[in-house]
Short mmCIF file of C-alpha atoms in Angstrom, two decimals:
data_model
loop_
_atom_site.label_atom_id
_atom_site.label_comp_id
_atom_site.label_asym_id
_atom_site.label_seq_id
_atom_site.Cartn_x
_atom_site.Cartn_y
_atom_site.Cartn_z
CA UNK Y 1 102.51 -4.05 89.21
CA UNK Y 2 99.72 -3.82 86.82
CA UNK Y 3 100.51 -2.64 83.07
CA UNK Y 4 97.47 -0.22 83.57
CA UNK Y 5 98.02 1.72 86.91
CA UNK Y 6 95.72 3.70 88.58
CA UNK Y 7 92.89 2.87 86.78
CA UNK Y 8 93.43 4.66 83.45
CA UNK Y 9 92.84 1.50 81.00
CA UNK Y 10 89.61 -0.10 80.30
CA UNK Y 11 88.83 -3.94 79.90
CA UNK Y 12 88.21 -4.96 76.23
CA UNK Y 13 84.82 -5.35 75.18
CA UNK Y 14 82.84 -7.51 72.43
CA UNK Y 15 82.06 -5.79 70.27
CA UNK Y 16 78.09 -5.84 69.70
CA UNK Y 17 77.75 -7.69 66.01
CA UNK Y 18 79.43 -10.71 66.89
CA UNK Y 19 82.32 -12.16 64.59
CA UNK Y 20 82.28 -9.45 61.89
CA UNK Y 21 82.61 -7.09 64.49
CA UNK Y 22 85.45 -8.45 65.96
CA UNK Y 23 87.30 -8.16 62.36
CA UNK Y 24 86.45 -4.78 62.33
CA UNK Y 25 87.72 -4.43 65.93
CA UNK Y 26 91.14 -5.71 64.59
CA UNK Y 27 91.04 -4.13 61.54
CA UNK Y 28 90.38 -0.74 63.20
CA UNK Y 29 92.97 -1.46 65.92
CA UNK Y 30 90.46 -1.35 68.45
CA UNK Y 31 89.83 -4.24 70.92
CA UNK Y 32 93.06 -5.40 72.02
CA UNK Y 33 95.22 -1.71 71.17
CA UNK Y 34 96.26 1.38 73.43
CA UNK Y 35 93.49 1.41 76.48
CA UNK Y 36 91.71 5.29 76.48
CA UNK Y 37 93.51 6.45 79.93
CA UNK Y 38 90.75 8.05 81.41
CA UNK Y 39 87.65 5.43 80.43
CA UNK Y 40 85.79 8.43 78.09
CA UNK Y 41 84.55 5.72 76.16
CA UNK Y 42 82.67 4.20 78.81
CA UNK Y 43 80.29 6.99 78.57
CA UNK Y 44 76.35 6.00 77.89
CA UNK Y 45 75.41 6.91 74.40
CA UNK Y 46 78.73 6.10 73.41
CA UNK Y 47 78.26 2.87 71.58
CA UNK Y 48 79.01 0.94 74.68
CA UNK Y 49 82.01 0.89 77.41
CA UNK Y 50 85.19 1.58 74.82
CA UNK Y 51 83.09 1.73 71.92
CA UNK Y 52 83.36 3.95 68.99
CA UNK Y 53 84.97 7.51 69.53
CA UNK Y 54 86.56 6.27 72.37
CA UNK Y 55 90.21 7.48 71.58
CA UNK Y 56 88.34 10.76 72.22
CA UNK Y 57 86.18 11.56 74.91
CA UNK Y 58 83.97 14.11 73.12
CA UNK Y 59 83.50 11.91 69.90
CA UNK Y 60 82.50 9.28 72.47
CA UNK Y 61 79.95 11.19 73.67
CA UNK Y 62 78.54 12.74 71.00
CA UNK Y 63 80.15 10.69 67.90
CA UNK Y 64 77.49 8.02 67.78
CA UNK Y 65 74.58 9.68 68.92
CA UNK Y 66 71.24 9.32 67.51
CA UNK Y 67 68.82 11.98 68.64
CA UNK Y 68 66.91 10.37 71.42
CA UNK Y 69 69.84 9.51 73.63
CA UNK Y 70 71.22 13.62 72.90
CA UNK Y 71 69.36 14.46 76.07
CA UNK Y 72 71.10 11.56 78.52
CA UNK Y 73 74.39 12.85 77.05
CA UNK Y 74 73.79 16.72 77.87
CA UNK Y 75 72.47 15.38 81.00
CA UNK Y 76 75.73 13.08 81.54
CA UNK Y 77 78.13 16.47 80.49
CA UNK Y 78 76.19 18.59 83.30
CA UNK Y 79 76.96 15.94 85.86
CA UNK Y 80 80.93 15.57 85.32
CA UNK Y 81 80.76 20.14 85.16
CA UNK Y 82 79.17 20.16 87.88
CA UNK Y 83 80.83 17.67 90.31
CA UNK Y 84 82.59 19.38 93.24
CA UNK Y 85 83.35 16.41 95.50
CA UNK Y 86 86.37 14.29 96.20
CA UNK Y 87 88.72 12.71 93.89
CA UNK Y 88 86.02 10.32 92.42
CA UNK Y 89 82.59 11.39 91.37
CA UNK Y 90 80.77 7.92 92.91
CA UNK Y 91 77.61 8.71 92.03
CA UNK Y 92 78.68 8.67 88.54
CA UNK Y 93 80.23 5.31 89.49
CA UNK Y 94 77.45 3.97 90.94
CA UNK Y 95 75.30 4.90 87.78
CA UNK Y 96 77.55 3.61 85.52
CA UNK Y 97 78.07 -0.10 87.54
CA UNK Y 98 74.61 -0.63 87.52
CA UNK Y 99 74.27 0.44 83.77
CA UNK Y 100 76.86 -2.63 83.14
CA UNK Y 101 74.92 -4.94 85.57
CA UNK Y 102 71.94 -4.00 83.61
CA UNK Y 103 73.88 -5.44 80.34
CA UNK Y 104 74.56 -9.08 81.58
CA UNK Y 105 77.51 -10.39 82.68
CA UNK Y 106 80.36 -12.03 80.21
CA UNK Y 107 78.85 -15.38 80.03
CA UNK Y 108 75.70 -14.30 78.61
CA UNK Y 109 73.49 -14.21 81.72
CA UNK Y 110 71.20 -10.97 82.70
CA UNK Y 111 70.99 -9.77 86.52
CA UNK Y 112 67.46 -10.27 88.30
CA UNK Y 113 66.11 -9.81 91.63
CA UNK Y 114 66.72 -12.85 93.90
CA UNK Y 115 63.75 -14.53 95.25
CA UNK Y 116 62.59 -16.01 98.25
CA UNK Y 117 63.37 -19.14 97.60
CA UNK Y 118 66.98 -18.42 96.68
CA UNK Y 119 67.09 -16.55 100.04
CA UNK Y 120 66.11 -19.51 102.04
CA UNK Y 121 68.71 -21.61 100.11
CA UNK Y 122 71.60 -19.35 101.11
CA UNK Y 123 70.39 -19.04 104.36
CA UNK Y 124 70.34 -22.59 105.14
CA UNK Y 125 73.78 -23.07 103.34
CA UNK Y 126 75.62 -20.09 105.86
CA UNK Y 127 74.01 -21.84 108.85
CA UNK Y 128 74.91 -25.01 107.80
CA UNK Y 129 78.40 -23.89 106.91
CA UNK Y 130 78.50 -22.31 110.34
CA UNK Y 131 77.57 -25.46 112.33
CA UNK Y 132 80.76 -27.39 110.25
CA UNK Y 133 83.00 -24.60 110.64
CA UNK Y 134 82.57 -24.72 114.94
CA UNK Y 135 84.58 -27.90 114.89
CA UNK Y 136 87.58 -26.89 113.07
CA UNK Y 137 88.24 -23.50 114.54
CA UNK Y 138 87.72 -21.70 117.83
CA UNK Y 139 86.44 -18.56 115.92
CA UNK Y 140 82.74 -17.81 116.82
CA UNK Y 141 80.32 -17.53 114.01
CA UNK Y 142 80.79 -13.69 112.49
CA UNK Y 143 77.53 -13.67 110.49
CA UNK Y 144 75.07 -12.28 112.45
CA UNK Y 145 73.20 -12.25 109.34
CA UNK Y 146 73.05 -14.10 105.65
CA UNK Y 147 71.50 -12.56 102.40
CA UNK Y 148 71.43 -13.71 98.83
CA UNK Y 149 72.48 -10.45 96.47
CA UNK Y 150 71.77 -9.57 92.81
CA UNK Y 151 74.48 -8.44 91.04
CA UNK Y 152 72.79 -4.69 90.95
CA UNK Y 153 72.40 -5.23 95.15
CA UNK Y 154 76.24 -6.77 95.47
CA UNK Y 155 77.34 -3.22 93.26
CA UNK Y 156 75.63 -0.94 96.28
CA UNK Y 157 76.80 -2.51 98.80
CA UNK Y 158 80.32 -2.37 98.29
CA UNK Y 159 81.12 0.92 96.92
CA UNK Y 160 81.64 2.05 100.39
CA UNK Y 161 84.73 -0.21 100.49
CA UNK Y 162 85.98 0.63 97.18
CA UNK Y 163 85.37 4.38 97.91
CA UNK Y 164 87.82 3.69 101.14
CA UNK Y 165 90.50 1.42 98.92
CA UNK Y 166 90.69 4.17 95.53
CA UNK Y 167 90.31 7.55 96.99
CA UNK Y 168 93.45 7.56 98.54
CA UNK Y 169 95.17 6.39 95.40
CA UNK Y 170 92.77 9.07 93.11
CA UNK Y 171 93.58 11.56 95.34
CA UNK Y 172 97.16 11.39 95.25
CA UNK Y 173 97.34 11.53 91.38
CA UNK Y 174 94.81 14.42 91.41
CA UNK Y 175 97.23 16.67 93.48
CA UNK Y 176 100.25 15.35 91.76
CA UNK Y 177 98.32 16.98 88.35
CA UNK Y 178 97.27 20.07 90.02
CA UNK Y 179 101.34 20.94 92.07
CA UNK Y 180 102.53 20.64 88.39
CA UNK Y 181 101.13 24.60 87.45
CA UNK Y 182 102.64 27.24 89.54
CA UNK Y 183 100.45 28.97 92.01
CA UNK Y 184 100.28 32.45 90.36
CA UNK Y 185 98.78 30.45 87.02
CA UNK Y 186 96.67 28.46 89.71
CA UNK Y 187 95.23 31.87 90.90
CA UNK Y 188 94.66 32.64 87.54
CA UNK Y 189 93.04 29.81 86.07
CA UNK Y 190 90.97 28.92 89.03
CA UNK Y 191 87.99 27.99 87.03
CA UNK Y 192 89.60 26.01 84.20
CA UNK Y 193 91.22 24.18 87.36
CA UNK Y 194 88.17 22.96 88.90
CA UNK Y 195 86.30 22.31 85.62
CA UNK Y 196 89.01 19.96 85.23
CA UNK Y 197 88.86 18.74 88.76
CA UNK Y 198 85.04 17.72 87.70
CA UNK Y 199 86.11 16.13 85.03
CA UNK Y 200 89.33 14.20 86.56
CA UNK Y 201 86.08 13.10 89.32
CA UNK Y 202 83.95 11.95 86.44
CA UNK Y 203 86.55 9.93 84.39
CA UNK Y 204 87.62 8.07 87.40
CA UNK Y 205 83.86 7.62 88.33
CA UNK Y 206 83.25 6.29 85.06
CA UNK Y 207 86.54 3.64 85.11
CA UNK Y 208 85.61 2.30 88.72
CA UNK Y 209 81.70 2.03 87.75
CA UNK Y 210 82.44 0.05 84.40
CA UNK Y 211 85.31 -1.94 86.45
CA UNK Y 212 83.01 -2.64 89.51
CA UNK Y 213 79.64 -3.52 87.04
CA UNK Y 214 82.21 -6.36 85.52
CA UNK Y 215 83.29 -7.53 88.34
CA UNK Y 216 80.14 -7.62 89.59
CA UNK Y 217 78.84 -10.55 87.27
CA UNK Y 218 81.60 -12.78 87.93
CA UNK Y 219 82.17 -12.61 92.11
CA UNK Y 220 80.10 -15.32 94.42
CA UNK Y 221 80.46 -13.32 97.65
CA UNK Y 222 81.62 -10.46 99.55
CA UNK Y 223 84.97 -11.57 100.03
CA UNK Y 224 86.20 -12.99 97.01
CA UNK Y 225 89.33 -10.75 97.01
CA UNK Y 226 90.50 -11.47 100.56
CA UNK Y 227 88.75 -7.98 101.88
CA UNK Y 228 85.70 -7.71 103.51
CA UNK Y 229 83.84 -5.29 100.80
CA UNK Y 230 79.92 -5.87 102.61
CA UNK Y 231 78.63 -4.68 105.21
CA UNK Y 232 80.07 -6.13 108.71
CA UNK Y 233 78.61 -8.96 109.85
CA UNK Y 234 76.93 -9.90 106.73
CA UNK Y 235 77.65 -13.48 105.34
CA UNK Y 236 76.49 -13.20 101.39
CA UNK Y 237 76.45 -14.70 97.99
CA UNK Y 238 75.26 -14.09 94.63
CA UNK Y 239 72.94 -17.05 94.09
CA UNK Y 240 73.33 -16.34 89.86
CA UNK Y 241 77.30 -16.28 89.71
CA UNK Y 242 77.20 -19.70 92.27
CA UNK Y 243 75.07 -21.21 89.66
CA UNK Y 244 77.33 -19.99 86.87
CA UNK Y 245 80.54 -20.55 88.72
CA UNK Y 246 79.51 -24.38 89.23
CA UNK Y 247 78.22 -25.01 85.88
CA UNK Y 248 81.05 -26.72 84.20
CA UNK Y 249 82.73 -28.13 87.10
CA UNK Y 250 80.91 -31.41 87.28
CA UNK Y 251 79.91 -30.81 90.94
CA UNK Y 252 76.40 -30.97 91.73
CA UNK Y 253 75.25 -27.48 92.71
CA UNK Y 254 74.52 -27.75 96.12
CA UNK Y 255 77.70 -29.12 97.19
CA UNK Y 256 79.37 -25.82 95.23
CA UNK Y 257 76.88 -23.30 97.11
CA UNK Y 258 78.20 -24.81 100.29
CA UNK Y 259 81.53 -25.13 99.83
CA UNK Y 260 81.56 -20.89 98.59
CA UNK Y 261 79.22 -20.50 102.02
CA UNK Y 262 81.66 -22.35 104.19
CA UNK Y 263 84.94 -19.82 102.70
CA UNK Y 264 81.98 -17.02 102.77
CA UNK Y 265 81.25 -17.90 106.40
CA UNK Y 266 84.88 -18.35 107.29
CA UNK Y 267 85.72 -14.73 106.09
CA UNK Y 268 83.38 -13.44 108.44
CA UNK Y 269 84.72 -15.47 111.70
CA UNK Y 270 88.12 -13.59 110.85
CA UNK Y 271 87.49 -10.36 110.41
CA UNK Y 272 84.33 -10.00 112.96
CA UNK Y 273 87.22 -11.67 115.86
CA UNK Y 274 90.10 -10.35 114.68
CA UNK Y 275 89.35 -6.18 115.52
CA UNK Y 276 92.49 -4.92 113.95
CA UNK Y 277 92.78 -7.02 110.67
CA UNK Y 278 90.67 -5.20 108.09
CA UNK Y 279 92.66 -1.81 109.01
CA UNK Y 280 95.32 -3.58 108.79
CA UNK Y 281 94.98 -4.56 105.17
CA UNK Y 282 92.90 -1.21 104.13
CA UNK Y 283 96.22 0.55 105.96
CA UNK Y 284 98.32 -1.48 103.18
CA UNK Y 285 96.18 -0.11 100.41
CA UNK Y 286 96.81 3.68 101.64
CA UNK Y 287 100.30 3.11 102.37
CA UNK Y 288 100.66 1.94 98.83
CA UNK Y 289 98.93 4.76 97.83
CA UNK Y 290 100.79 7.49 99.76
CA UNK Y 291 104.42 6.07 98.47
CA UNK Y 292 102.75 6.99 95.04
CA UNK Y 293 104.88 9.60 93.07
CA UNK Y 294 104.48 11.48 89.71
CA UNK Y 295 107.06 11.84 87.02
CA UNK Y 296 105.86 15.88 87.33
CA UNK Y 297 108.71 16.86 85.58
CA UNK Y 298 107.53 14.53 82.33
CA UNK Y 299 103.88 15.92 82.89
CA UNK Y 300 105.44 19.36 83.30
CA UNK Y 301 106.71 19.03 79.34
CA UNK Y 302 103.39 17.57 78.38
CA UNK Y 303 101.52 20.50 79.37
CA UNK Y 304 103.96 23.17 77.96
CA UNK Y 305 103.67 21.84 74.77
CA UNK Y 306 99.93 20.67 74.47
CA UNK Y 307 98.32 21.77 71.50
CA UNK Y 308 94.42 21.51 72.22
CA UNK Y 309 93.99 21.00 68.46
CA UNK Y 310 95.74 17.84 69.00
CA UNK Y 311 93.98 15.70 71.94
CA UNK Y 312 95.63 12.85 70.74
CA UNK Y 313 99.34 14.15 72.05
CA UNK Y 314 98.19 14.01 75.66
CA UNK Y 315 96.66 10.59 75.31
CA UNK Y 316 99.99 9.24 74.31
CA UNK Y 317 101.99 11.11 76.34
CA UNK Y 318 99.38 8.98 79.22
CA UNK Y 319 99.66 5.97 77.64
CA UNK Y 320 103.49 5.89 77.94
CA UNK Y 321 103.55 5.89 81.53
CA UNK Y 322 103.30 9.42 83.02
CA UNK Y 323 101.87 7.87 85.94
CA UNK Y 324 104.01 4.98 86.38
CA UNK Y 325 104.78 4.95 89.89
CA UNK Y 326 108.11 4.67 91.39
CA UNK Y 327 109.18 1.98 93.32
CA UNK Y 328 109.46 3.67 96.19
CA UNK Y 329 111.15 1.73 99.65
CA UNK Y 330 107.64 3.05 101.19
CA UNK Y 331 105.60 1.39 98.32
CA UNK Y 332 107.74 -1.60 98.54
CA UNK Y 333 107.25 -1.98 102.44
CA UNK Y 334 103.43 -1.57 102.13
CA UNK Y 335 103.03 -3.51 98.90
CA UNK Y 336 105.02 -6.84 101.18
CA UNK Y 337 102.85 -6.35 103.99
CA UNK Y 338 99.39 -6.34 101.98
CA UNK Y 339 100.91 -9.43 100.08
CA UNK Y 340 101.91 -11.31 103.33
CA UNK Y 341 98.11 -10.42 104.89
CA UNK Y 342 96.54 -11.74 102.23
CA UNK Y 343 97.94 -14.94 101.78
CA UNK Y 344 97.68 -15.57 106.02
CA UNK Y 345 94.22 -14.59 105.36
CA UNK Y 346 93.22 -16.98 102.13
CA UNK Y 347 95.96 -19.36 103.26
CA UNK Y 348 93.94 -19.89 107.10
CA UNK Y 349 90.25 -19.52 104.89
CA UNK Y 350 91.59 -22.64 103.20
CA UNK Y 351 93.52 -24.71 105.84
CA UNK Y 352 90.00 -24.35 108.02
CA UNK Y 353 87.00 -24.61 104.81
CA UNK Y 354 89.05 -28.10 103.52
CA UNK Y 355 89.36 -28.93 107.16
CA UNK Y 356 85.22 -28.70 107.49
CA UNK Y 357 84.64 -30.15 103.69
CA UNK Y 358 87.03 -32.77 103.59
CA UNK Y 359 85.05 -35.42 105.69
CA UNK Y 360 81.45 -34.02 104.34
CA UNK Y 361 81.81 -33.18 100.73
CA UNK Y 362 83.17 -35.61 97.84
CA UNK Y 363 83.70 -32.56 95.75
CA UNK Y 364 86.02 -31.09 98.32
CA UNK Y 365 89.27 -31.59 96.93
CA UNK Y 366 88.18 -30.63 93.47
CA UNK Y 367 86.44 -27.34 94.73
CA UNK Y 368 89.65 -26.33 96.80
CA UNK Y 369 91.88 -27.05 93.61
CA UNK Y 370 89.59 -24.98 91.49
CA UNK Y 371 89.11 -22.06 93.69
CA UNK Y 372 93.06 -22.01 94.46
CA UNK Y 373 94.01 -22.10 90.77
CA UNK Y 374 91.58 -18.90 90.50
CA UNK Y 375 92.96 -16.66 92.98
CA UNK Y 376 96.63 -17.59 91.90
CA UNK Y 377 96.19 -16.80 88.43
CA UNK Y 378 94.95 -14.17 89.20
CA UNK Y 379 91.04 -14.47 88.61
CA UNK Y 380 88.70 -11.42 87.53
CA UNK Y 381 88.70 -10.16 90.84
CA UNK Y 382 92.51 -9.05 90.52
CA UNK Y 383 92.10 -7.87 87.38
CA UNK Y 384 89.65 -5.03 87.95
CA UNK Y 385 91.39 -3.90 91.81
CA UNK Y 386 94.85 -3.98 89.47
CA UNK Y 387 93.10 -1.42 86.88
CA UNK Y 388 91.72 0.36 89.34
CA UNK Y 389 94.63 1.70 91.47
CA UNK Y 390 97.54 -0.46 89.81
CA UNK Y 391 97.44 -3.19 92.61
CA UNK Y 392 97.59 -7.09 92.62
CA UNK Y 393 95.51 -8.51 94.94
CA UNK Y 394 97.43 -11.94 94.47
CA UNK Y 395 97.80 -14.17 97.22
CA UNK Y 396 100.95 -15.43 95.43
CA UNK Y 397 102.09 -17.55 98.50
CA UNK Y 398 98.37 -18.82 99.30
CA UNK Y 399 99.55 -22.71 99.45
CA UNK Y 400 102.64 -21.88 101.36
CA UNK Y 401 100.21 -20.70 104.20
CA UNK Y 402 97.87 -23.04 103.70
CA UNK Y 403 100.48 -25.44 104.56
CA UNK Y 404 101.58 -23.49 107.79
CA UNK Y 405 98.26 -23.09 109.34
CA UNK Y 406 97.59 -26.93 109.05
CA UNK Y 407 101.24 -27.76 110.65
CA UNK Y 408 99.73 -25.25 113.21
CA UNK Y 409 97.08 -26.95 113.74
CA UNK Y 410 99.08 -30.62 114.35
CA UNK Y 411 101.32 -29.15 116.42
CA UNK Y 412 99.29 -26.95 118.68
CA UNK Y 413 95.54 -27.79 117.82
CA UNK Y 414 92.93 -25.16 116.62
CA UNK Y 415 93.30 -23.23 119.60
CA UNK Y 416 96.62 -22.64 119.53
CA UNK Y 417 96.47 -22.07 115.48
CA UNK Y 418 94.08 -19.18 116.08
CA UNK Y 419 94.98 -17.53 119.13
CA UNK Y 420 97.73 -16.00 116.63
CA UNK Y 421 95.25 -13.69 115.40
CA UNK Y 422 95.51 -12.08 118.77
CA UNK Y 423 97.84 -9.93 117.78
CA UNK Y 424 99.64 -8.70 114.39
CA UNK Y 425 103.19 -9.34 115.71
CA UNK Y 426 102.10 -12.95 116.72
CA UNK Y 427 101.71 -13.75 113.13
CA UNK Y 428 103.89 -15.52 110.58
CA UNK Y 429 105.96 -13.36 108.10
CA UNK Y 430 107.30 -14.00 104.74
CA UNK Y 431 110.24 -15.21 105.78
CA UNK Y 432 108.00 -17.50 108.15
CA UNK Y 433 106.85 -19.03 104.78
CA UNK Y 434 110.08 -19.79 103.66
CA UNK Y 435 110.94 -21.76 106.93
CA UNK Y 436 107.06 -22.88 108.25
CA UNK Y 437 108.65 -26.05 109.99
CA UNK Y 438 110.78 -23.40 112.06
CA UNK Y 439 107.55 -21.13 112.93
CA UNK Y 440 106.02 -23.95 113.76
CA UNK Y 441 108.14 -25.16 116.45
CA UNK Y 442 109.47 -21.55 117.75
CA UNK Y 443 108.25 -20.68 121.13
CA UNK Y 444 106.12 -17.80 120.64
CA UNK Y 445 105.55 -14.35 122.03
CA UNK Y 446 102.58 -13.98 124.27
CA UNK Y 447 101.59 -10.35 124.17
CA UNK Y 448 98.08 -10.80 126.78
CA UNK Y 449 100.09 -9.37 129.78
CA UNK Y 450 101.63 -7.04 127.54
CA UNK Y 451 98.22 -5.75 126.31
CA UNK Y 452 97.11 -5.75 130.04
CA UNK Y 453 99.59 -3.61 131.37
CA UNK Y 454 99.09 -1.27 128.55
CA UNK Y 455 95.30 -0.99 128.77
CA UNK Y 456 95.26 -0.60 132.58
CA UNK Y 457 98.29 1.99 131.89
CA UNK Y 458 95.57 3.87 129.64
CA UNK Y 459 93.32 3.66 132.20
CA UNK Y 460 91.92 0.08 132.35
CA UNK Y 461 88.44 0.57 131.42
CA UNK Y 462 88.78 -1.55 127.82
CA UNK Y 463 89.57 -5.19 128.40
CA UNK Y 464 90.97 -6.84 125.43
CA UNK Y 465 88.24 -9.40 124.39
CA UNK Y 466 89.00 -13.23 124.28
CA UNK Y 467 88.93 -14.65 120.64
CA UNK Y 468 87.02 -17.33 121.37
CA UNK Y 469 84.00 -15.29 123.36
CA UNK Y 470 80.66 -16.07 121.66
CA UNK Y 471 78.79 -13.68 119.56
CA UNK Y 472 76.79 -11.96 122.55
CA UNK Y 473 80.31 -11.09 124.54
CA UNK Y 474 82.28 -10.45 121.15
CA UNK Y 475 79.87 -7.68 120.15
CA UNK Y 476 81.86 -4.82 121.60
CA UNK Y 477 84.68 -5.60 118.83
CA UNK Y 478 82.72 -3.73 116.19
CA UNK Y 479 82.50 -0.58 118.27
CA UNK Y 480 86.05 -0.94 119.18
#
């Protein structure tokens, strides 16, 4: 579990004047102390994401200010006030991740629009990547498409998926708040309640935007955590973070863009053939989220005896885990079958990519040890879903099934490795990893009559589509 759940601690910052700054951070307790629960500090005007003031949200707005940006922070006020939509004011997310694009990412380097020549290079890499990838696995190509992103372009397009991943978890700790006064006080204090239902939209708008505008200078793709966060169908990578991703590693840089376009393009094959595996693993996320539960009793105290002189008493009441989640059997059930998904997913992404690099690419080895090492200790990508909704997306066992898919493979060959993905209870399970010699070798289930009975049962007019159909046959997935 993450020390920071549900998204109510910020990443540090550097602070803006360098080394003395830093010994001011310290000094002042800043930097590395308690995180600001709700992200106030990430406000613009503030002196930066967790900048000065930011122990209290209206000194972060207003402490700094000089008087030009006044009028963005009145403007900023009048947006959180006036929010009446779900759980998470995303446009206010969406603002605030592209302020932090506009920034520059951690290493220095400032977003810009990708040209056409960097758009023919990724191109070129997917396709090739595709043409490798149809001799190690009997997956069609799932890109009908390949684009190169800015960081500002990667930030829109996936805030649809992170709207479907956090809202379930930012709704549950919204109506965990608002059970806690009884309903005769809710009847009278309708408009204090959704004042504060703005503003419980805004500061969870303004954690995920700050989160989602860091993560968006460090992420190659659209699948670097194991979930397909693009569009469907849409092989892409971030031509700026390849080039920074590759820049130490010794490797020249086209054999790194292909080698992220061959895991990029092996993504897609999965989820574009397998139909039921990305609401399978989105499922995870809102089971998680629905096992969530509220020490209301401890909040209960907090509010009796909140003195609204004092702003500071409910920030450490937050900061001392009112929201630390139970662990709840439900929660514990979900939280295994995310983790098992994930590592089947990353664990078959690697078997096949090394598979297709291996024989083509001297850097192989050294890009599959790198990119393993990042997603097991648990790279940037981790880090932000974990602050966001107090989730690991850690393939912990990630070698363990990379190992059982390439058994797989020797013992039953590439089609009988992926014709698995048929069907979820066709696939290994954690105990599976324990024992992958023993999976290996079982006789397994086939579940094609069983589907066939069903769907004639239902009335026979959807077939089940073949795995291995090309792209003009498998198109009917996507509207199944």
């Amino acid at each position: 579990m993450s020390d920071t759940p549900f998204g109510f601690g910020l990443p540090p910052e550097e602070p803006e004047d360098g080394d003395e700054g830093k010994e001011k951070d310290q000094q002042s307790g800043g930097g590395q102390g308690p995180a600001n629960p709700f992200g106030f500090g990430g406000l613009p005007g503030a002196g930066g994401f967790g900048g000065p003031g930011a122990d209290n949200p209206l000194a972060a707005m207003f402490g700094s200010l000089n008087p030009t940006d006044l009028g963005a922070a009145f403007q900023q006020l009048g947006q959180m006030l006036s929010y009446e939509g779900g759980p998470v004011n995303w446009e206010m997310a969406k603002q605030i991740a592209r302020q932090t694009v506009a920034q520059g990412a951690p290493d220095g380097t400032k977003d810009a629009s990708v040209g056409p020549a960097e758009r023919r290079t990724v191109e070129e890499a997917v396709r090739l990547a595709d043409l490798w990838l149809d001799d190690v696995t009997s997956l069609p190509s799932g890109a009908a498409s390949a684009v190169a992103w800015s960081r500002a372009e990667w930030v829109e397009a996936t805030l649809p998926a992170w709207q479907e991943l956090v809202d379930p978890v930012a709704e549950r700790v919204g109506a965990a708040m608002g059970d806690v006064l009884p309903e005769e006080m809710q009847a009278m204090a309708g408009p204090l309640i959704g004042m504060m239902r703005s503003m419980g939209g805004a500061m969870f708008g303004t954690q995920i935007g700050q989160a989602v505008g860091v993560l968006a200078g460090e992420v190659v793709g659209s699948t670097d955590i194991g979930l397909p966060l693009g569009p469907a169908r849409k092989a892409a990578l971030l031509p700026a973070n390849v080039e920074s991703f590759g820049k130490d590693l010794g490797v020249p840089q086209e054999e790194v863009r292909l080698y992220l376009a061959l895991r990029e393009a092996a993504h897609q094959r999965l989820f574009a053939h397998v139909p039921w595996l990305r609401s399978h693993l989105f499922g995870a996320v809102d089971g998680y989220a629905r096992g969530i539960k509220v020490d209301t009793a401890k909040l209960e105290d907090v509010v009796g005896q909140f003195d609204p002189q004092n702003p500071e008493q409910l920030q450490d009441a937050l900061q001392q885990g009112m929201f630390q989640p139970e662990d709840t059997p439900e929660q514990k059930a979900a939280l295994a079958r995310l983790e098992t998904a994930l590592a089947l997913v990353e664990g078959w992404v690697d078997a096949v990519v090394h598979a297709a690099a291996k024989p083509r690419l001297s850097s192989a080895d050294a890009l599959r040890e790198t990119l393993r090492r990042r997603r097991a200790t648990g790279g940037p990508a981790e880090q932000t879903f974990a602050t966001l909704i107090g989730l690991e997306l850690r393939p912990r066992r990630l070698r363990d099934a990379s190992r059982l898919w390439a058994s797989l493979t020797d013992a039953r060959g590439v089609d009988g490795r992926d014709a698995l993905w048929h069907h979820p209870d066709m696939l290994p399970t954690a105990t599976d990893l324990d024992d992958p010699d023993g999976f290996v070798h079982r006789e397994q289930l086939d579940f094609s009559e069983l589907d066939k009975m069903l769907g004639e049962a239902a009335g026979g007019s959807h077939r089940k589509p073949d795995l291995r159909e090309k792209d003009d046959e498998a198109g009917g997935d996507d509207a199944q």
